Short mmCIF file of C-alpha atoms in Angstrom, two decimals:
data_model
loop_
_atom_site.label_atom_id
_atom_site.label_comp_id
_atom_site.label_asym_id
_atom_site.label_seq_id
_atom_site.Cartn_x
_atom_site.Cartn_y
_atom_site.Cartn_z
CA GLU A 101 112.39 76.82 162.99
CA THR A 102 111.65 79.87 165.09
CA GLY A 103 110.17 78.02 168.05
CA VAL A 104 106.98 80.05 167.73
CA THR A 105 103.76 78.14 167.13
CA GLN A 106 100.25 79.31 166.34
CA SER A 107 96.92 77.56 166.42
CA PRO A 108 94.80 76.83 164.59
CA THR A 109 96.47 76.82 161.19
CA HIS A 110 93.27 77.61 159.35
CA LEU A 111 89.85 78.72 160.54
CA ILE A 112 86.54 79.49 158.89
CA LYS A 113 83.97 81.63 160.68
CA THR A 114 80.82 83.49 159.74
CA ARG A 115 80.13 87.18 160.06
CA GLY A 116 79.23 88.22 163.62
CA GLN A 117 80.99 85.32 165.30
CA GLN A 118 83.91 85.56 167.72
CA VAL A 119 87.34 83.95 167.33
CA THR A 120 90.35 83.27 169.55
CA LEU A 121 93.77 82.71 168.02
CA ARG A 122 96.73 81.40 170.03
CA CYS A 123 100.47 81.84 169.96
CA SER A 124 103.16 80.18 172.05
CA SER A 125 106.94 80.19 172.26
CA GLN A 126 109.34 77.50 173.40
CA SER A 127 111.71 79.90 175.10
CA GLY A 128 111.69 83.14 177.03
CA HIS A 129 110.53 86.41 175.58
CA ASN A 130 109.04 89.54 177.02
CA THR A 131 107.36 91.09 173.98
CA VAL A 132 104.71 89.58 171.73
CA SER A 133 103.14 91.44 168.82
CA TRP A 134 100.16 90.55 166.65
CA TYR A 135 99.79 91.46 162.99
CA GLN A 136 97.05 91.17 160.37
CA GLN A 137 98.22 90.53 156.82
CA ALA A 138 95.80 90.78 153.93
CA LEU A 139 96.72 89.13 150.66
CA GLY A 140 99.43 91.05 148.82
CA GLN A 141 99.96 93.51 151.66
CA GLY A 142 102.51 93.93 154.41
CA PRO A 143 101.66 92.92 157.99
CA GLN A 144 99.57 95.55 159.80
CA PHE A 145 100.40 96.08 163.48
CA ILE A 146 97.43 95.25 165.72
CA PHE A 147 98.93 95.51 169.21
CA GLN A 148 101.87 94.53 171.36
CA TYR A 149 102.21 93.06 174.85
CA TYR A 150 105.15 93.50 177.17
CA ARG A 151 105.20 91.45 180.38
CA GLU A 152 101.47 90.75 180.11
CA GLU A 153 100.43 94.39 179.59
CA GLU A 154 99.36 95.99 176.32
CA ASN A 155 101.95 98.66 175.51
CA GLY A 156 101.11 99.67 171.96
CA ARG A 157 98.20 99.50 169.55
CA GLY A 158 97.71 100.10 165.86
CA ASN A 159 94.59 101.39 164.06
CA PHE A 160 92.32 98.52 164.99
CA PRO A 161 88.93 98.80 166.74
CA PRO A 162 88.34 97.62 170.33
CA ARG A 163 86.74 94.38 169.11
CA PHE A 164 90.34 93.26 168.60
CA SER A 165 91.73 92.38 172.03
CA GLY A 166 94.49 90.25 173.43
CA LEU A 167 96.17 88.62 176.38
CA GLN A 168 99.69 87.55 177.23
CA PHE A 169 100.25 84.85 179.85
CA PRO A 170 103.21 84.10 182.16
CA ASN A 171 103.88 80.80 180.33
CA TYR A 172 104.96 82.60 177.10
CA SER A 173 101.60 82.11 175.38
CA SER A 174 99.34 84.79 173.98
CA GLU A 175 95.84 85.15 172.55
CA LEU A 176 94.21 87.39 169.99
CA ASN A 177 90.44 87.71 170.29
CA VAL A 178 88.23 89.23 167.63
CA ASN A 179 84.55 89.87 168.32
CA ALA A 180 81.74 90.56 165.85
CA LEU A 181 83.71 89.29 162.88
CA GLU A 182 83.42 91.18 159.60
CA LEU A 183 84.18 89.98 156.08
CA ASP A 184 87.24 92.27 155.94
CA ASP A 185 88.76 90.44 158.91
CA SER A 186 89.67 87.61 156.54
CA ALA A 187 93.48 87.59 156.58
CA LEU A 188 96.60 85.86 157.83
CA TYR A 189 97.16 86.62 161.51
CA LEU A 190 100.77 86.53 162.63
CA CYS A 191 102.24 86.66 166.08
CA ALA A 192 105.86 87.65 166.61
CA ILE A 193 108.06 87.44 169.66
CA ARG A 194 111.19 89.22 170.73
CA ARG A 195 113.71 87.59 173.01
CA GLU A 196 114.82 88.77 176.41
CA VAL A 197 116.74 92.06 176.50
CA ASN A 198 119.96 90.55 177.83
CA THR A 199 120.57 88.27 174.86
CA SER A 200 122.44 89.26 171.73
CA SER A 201 119.43 88.39 169.59
CA TYR A 202 117.08 90.88 171.24
CA ASN A 203 116.50 92.87 168.09
CA GLU A 204 115.38 89.86 166.07
CA GLN A 205 111.63 89.43 165.94
CA PHE A 206 110.57 85.85 165.22
CA PHE A 207 107.26 85.12 163.57
CA GLY A 208 104.98 82.17 164.01
CA PRO A 209 103.59 80.42 160.92
CA GLY A 210 100.31 82.32 161.15
CA THR A 211 96.61 81.50 161.27
CA ARG A 212 94.62 81.89 158.07
CA LEU A 213 91.16 83.22 159.03
CA THR A 214 88.33 83.22 156.52
CA VAL A 215 85.11 85.04 157.38
CA LEU A 216 82.07 84.10 155.29
CA GLY B 1389 102.23 101.31 156.06
CA GLN B 1390 102.53 104.46 158.20
CA ASN B 1391 104.83 106.31 155.80
CA ILE B 1392 107.11 103.40 154.99
CA ASP B 1393 107.50 103.31 151.23
CA GLN B 1394 109.02 100.65 149.01
CA PRO B 1395 108.38 99.65 145.39
CA THR B 1396 105.48 97.28 144.87
CA GLU B 1397 107.23 94.95 142.44
CA MET B 1398 110.65 94.40 140.91
CA THR B 1399 112.04 91.95 138.37
CA ALA B 1400 115.64 90.76 138.05
CA THR B 1401 117.59 88.00 136.33
CA GLU B 1402 119.16 84.96 137.95
CA GLY B 1403 122.80 85.67 138.82
CA ALA B 1404 122.33 89.45 138.79
CA ILE B 1405 122.23 92.04 141.60
CA VAL B 1406 119.12 93.88 142.75
CA GLN B 1407 118.64 96.76 145.19
CA ILE B 1408 115.33 97.24 146.98
CA ASN B 1409 114.86 100.71 148.45
CA CYS B 1410 112.84 101.77 151.47
CA THR B 1411 112.10 105.26 152.74
CA TYR B 1412 110.46 106.01 156.06
CA GLN B 1413 109.35 108.78 158.36
CA THR B 1414 112.15 109.37 160.88
CA SER B 1415 110.12 110.32 163.98
CA GLY B 1416 110.61 107.85 166.86
CA PHE B 1417 113.04 105.79 164.79
CA ASN B 1418 115.04 103.12 166.66
CA GLY B 1419 116.12 100.77 163.88
CA LEU B 1420 115.12 99.13 160.60
CA PHE B 1421 114.42 95.50 159.75
CA TRP B 1422 114.36 93.63 156.49
CA TYR B 1423 112.34 90.43 156.22
CA GLN B 1424 111.84 87.89 153.45
CA GLN B 1425 108.44 86.31 152.96
CA HIS B 1426 107.67 83.49 150.56
CA ALA B 1427 104.07 83.09 149.44
CA GLY B 1428 101.95 81.42 152.10
CA GLU B 1429 104.70 81.53 154.71
CA ALA B 1430 105.58 83.75 157.67
CA PRO B 1431 108.24 86.47 157.31
CA THR B 1432 111.80 85.44 158.11
CA PHE B 1433 114.37 87.82 159.58
CA LEU B 1434 117.15 89.05 157.28
CA SER B 1435 118.74 92.07 158.99
CA TYR B 1436 118.41 94.82 161.56
CA ASN B 1437 120.23 98.15 161.14
CA VAL B 1438 120.52 100.66 163.95
CA LEU B 1439 123.56 102.68 162.87
CA ASP B 1440 124.35 104.28 159.52
CA GLY B 1441 126.25 102.22 157.01
CA LEU B 1442 126.31 98.90 155.23
CA GLU B 1443 126.02 95.51 156.92
CA GLU B 1444 126.83 92.44 154.87
CA LYS B 1445 125.57 88.92 155.47
CA GLY B 1446 126.58 86.58 152.68
CA ARG B 1447 124.70 87.43 149.50
CA PHE B 1448 122.49 89.95 151.31
CA SER B 1449 123.53 93.42 152.49
CA SER B 1450 121.49 96.15 154.14
CA PHE B 1451 122.25 99.86 154.23
CA LEU B 1452 120.88 102.60 156.45
CA SER B 1453 121.00 106.39 156.39
CA ARG B 1454 119.16 107.71 159.44
CA SER B 1455 119.38 111.37 158.44
CA LYS B 1456 117.78 110.66 155.07
CA GLY B 1457 115.21 108.14 156.34
CA TYR B 1458 116.48 105.69 153.74
CA SER B 1459 117.51 102.06 153.60
CA TYR B 1460 118.17 99.50 150.92
CA LEU B 1461 118.50 95.74 150.74
CA LEU B 1462 121.05 94.50 148.23
CA LEU B 1463 120.80 90.94 146.92
CA LYS B 1464 123.76 89.55 144.97
CA GLU B 1465 124.12 86.45 142.79
CA LEU B 1466 120.37 86.10 142.60
CA GLN B 1467 118.93 82.61 142.75
CA MET B 1468 115.45 81.45 141.78
CA LYS B 1469 114.70 80.77 145.45
CA ASP B 1470 115.09 84.52 146.12
CA SER B 1471 111.70 85.05 144.45
CA ALA B 1472 109.69 86.37 147.39
CA SER B 1473 108.35 89.51 149.01
CA TYR B 1474 110.83 91.67 150.88
CA LEU B 1475 109.43 93.65 153.78
CA CYS B 1476 110.97 96.80 155.22
CA ALA B 1477 109.95 97.39 158.84
CA VAL B 1478 110.77 100.25 161.18
CA ASN B 1479 111.24 99.97 164.93
CA ARG B 1480 109.36 103.11 165.95
CA ASP B 1481 109.04 103.80 169.67
CA ASP B 1482 109.67 100.07 170.24
CA LYS B 1483 106.81 99.05 167.93
CA ILE B 1484 107.74 97.29 164.69
CA ILE B 1485 105.77 98.72 161.76
CA PHE B 1486 105.89 97.20 158.28
CA GLY B 1487 105.75 98.63 154.80
CA LYS B 1488 103.62 96.94 152.15
CA GLY B 1489 106.52 94.88 150.82
CA THR B 1490 108.26 94.52 147.47
CA ARG B 1491 107.43 91.48 145.38
CA LEU B 1492 110.66 90.34 143.68
CA HIS B 1493 110.40 88.20 140.54
CA ILE B 1494 113.51 86.33 139.37
CA LEU B 1495 113.77 85.39 135.70
CA PRO B 1496 115.95 82.47 134.55
#
């Protein structure tokens, strides 16, 4: 158990729709990252939030956006869904800097998004 | 995977030893992770190397050479439950970037 939860577990949308995925953690962290993982591939870095500000972004278009909230939760929003957006979406958190486990990144169970 | 290379698939026998290699581009490097991922599940943390050398954790060991941009994960006394994907990930400028993963098949 990593203490990181994601909702929903599975989601089916149609092309052109918008989706919001959620991530939350039971304990303190200051960095949350979102990844997209297609079948048989490694996770692709979408973006990262540090203390509620985006501080890094991968090669994803602006229709992928996010938020991080003071209560340790985070959202990934995707607008104008395309068929290729079908994937497992993972959030990952890193603990506070002053703990010995800072360098461990804990993943949530993921949200499986299918775009039809 | 932004210049993080690892073999796509490997096969080994139960009880044996296997070494999974990873090479990466060294610019902005801060450390290297190894994760295990079973099919349909999220990745789970195995190791994080910052300094050169070998770190051992039970049956799993991870090695890093920063000058060569090279790491390996060594799995000993293989068990059937070790059948999974093994992901090499680089902490680059405080962003964690993954390779495509190595699918490890264990034969009885």
